[in-house]
């Protein structure tokens, strides 16, 4: 039987994207049963956190640090979000996360929320690595290495004749 904690974290698809399922609950919606716009940020945050979890990085342990590494956390520096179509109460969504860029103290992700393959929301975020004082610090080497490997997988994936490419554009 798979580890129940890991099944909560989504999975990595063959193309290296992280996939994370989300069910829309009543608390996520407005009075009309449509997902309130700010809640999409919660969905993408959960997906990024679970992607890091699957890569082996526990945010509480990273923040606590250790004898050889200072404690670090990730803070959102910039967000661009585009709403293409609404999600509704009881919809099952999938958040797809790709590494878009890796810098010295930051990294960027491109995240897409879909329902039944249809694009609903696109979010592009830049995150910066900060220490306990809130100052920017270099991305830890182990995190950088894991993200580099994941990004190379994502960039090198070539869909075969029986494997459709994951669309990255609007429908």
Coordinates of C-alpha atoms in Angstrom, one line a residue:
X1 CA 0.0 0.0 0.0
X2 CA 1.4 3.4 -0.9
X3 CA 2.3 5.9 1.9
X4 CA -0.9 7.8 2.6
X5 CA 1.1 11.0 3.2
X6 CA 2.6 10.8 -0.3
X7 CA -0.7 10.2 -2.0
X8 CA -1.8 13.6 -0.6
X9 CA 1.1 15.3 -2.4
X10 CA 0.1 14.6 -6.0
X11 CA 2.6 13.1 -8.4
X12 CA 5.1 13.9 -11.0
X13 CA 3.9 13.1 -14.5
X14 CA 6.1 11.6 -17.2
X15 CA 6.9 15.0 -18.6
X16 CA 8.3 16.2 -15.2
X17 CA 5.3 18.4 -14.3
X18 CA 4.0 18.1 -10.8
X19 CA 0.2 17.4 -10.8
X20 CA -1.9 18.1 -7.7
X21 CA -5.7 17.4 -7.5
X22 CA -8.0 19.8 -5.7
X23 CA -11.7 19.5 -5.0
X24 CA -13.7 22.7 -4.7
X25 CA -15.4 22.9 -1.3
X26 CA -18.2 25.3 -0.2
X27 CA -15.7 27.4 1.7
X28 CA -13.8 28.0 -1.6
X29 CA -16.8 29.6 -3.3
X30 CA -18.7 32.8 -3.3
X31 CA -22.5 33.0 -2.8
X32 CA -23.0 32.0 -6.5
X33 CA -21.0 28.8 -6.0
X34 CA -18.0 30.1 -8.1
X35 CA -14.5 29.9 -6.7
X36 CA -13.6 33.2 -5.1
X37 CA -10.6 34.6 -7.1
X38 CA -8.2 34.7 -4.1
X39 CA -8.6 31.0 -3.4
X40 CA -6.8 30.1 -6.6
X41 CA -3.7 31.4 -5.0
X42 CA -4.3 28.9 -2.1
X43 CA -4.6 26.1 -4.6
X44 CA -1.3 27.0 -6.4
X45 CA 0.4 27.4 -3.0
X46 CA -0.6 24.0 -1.9
X47 CA 0.6 22.5 -5.2
X48 CA 4.0 24.2 -4.9
X49 CA 4.3 23.1 -1.2
X50 CA 3.5 19.5 -2.2
X51 CA 5.9 19.5 -5.1
X52 CA 8.7 20.5 -2.6
X53 CA 7.5 17.8 -0.3
X54 CA 7.8 15.1 -3.0
X55 CA 11.2 16.5 -3.9
X56 CA 12.2 15.7 -0.3
X57 CA 12.2 19.2 1.2
X58 CA 10.2 19.8 4.4
X59 CA 9.5 23.5 4.8
X60 CA 9.5 23.3 8.6
X61 CA 13.0 21.6 8.6
X62 CA 14.3 24.1 6.0
X63 CA 13.1 27.0 8.2
X64 CA 14.7 25.5 11.3
X65 CA 18.0 25.1 9.6
X66 CA 20.8 23.0 10.9
X67 CA 24.5 23.2 11.9
X68 CA 25.7 23.5 8.3
X69 CA 22.8 25.6 6.9
X70 CA 20.9 28.6 8.0
X71 CA 17.2 28.4 8.1
X72 CA 15.4 29.5 4.9
X73 CA 11.9 29.9 3.7
X74 CA 10.3 30.9 0.4
X75 CA 8.3 34.1 0.0
X76 CA 6.3 35.1 -3.1
X77 CA 7.9 38.1 -4.6
X78 CA 5.7 38.5 -7.7
X79 CA 2.5 36.9 -9.0
X80 CA 0.7 37.3 -12.3
X81 CA -2.6 35.5 -12.6
X82 CA -4.9 35.1 -15.5
X83 CA -8.5 33.9 -15.1
X84 CA -9.8 32.1 -18.2
X85 CA -12.9 30.4 -16.9
X86 CA -14.5 29.8 -13.5
X87 CA -14.4 26.7 -11.3
X88 CA -17.5 25.8 -9.3
X89 CA -18.5 24.0 -6.2
X90 CA -17.6 20.3 -6.2
X91 CA -15.4 20.6 -9.3
X92 CA -12.3 18.4 -9.3
X93 CA -9.4 20.5 -10.5
X94 CA -5.8 19.7 -11.3
X95 CA -2.9 22.1 -10.6
X96 CA 0.1 21.6 -12.9
X97 CA 3.4 23.1 -11.8
X98 CA 6.5 23.6 -13.9
X99 CA 9.8 25.2 -13.0
X100 CA 10.1 28.3 -15.2
X101 CA 13.5 29.7 -14.0
X102 CA 16.1 29.3 -11.3
X103 CA 18.1 32.3 -10.1
X104 CA 20.7 32.8 -7.4
X105 CA 18.2 33.5 -4.6
X106 CA 14.9 32.9 -6.4
X107 CA 13.0 30.6 -8.6
X108 CA 9.9 31.0 -10.8
X109 CA 7.1 28.6 -11.5
X110 CA 4.4 28.4 -14.1
X111 CA 1.2 26.9 -12.7
X112 CA -2.0 26.0 -14.6
X113 CA -5.3 25.0 -13.0
X114 CA -7.5 22.8 -15.2
X115 CA -10.8 21.1 -15.0
X116 CA -11.2 18.1 -17.3
X117 CA -8.3 19.3 -19.3
X118 CA -9.7 22.8 -19.8
X119 CA -7.6 25.7 -18.8
X120 CA -9.2 27.8 -16.0
X121 CA -6.3 29.7 -14.5
X122 CA -2.7 30.5 -15.3
X123 CA -0.4 31.8 -12.6
X124 CA 3.2 32.7 -12.9
X125 CA 5.1 33.3 -9.7
X126 CA 8.6 34.3 -8.6
X127 CA 9.7 33.1 -5.2
X128 CA 12.7 34.4 -3.3
X129 CA 14.6 32.5 -0.6
X130 CA 14.8 34.4 2.7
X131 CA 16.4 33.9 6.1
X132 CA 14.7 34.2 9.5
X133 CA 15.3 38.0 9.3
X134 CA 13.5 38.2 6.0
X135 CA 16.6 39.0 4.0
X136 CA 17.2 37.4 0.6
X137 CA 19.7 34.5 0.6
X138 CA 21.0 32.1 -1.9
X139 CA 18.9 29.1 -2.8
X140 CA 20.2 26.1 -0.9
X141 CA 22.4 23.9 -3.1
X142 CA 20.2 20.8 -2.6
X143 CA 17.1 22.6 -3.6
X144 CA 18.8 24.1 -6.6
X145 CA 20.1 20.7 -7.7
X146 CA 16.6 19.1 -7.4
X147 CA 14.9 21.9 -9.3
X148 CA 17.6 21.8 -12.0
X149 CA 17.0 18.1 -12.5
X150 CA 13.3 18.6 -12.6
X151 CA 13.5 21.5 -15.0
X152 CA 15.8 19.5 -17.3
X153 CA 13.2 16.7 -17.4
X154 CA 10.5 19.2 -18.2
X155 CA 12.5 20.8 -21.0
X156 CA 13.7 17.6 -22.5
X157 CA 10.3 15.7 -22.6
X158 CA 9.3 14.9 -26.1
X159 CA 5.8 13.4 -26.4
X160 CA 5.5 10.3 -28.5
X161 CA 2.8 9.4 -31.0
X162 CA 0.7 7.9 -28.2
X163 CA 1.6 10.5 -25.6
X164 CA -0.1 13.9 -26.1
X165 CA 1.9 16.9 -25.2
X166 CA 0.6 18.8 -22.2
X167 CA -0.9 22.0 -23.6
X168 CA 0.7 25.2 -22.2
X169 CA -1.6 27.6 -24.1
X170 CA -5.1 28.8 -23.7
X171 CA -7.9 26.8 -25.3

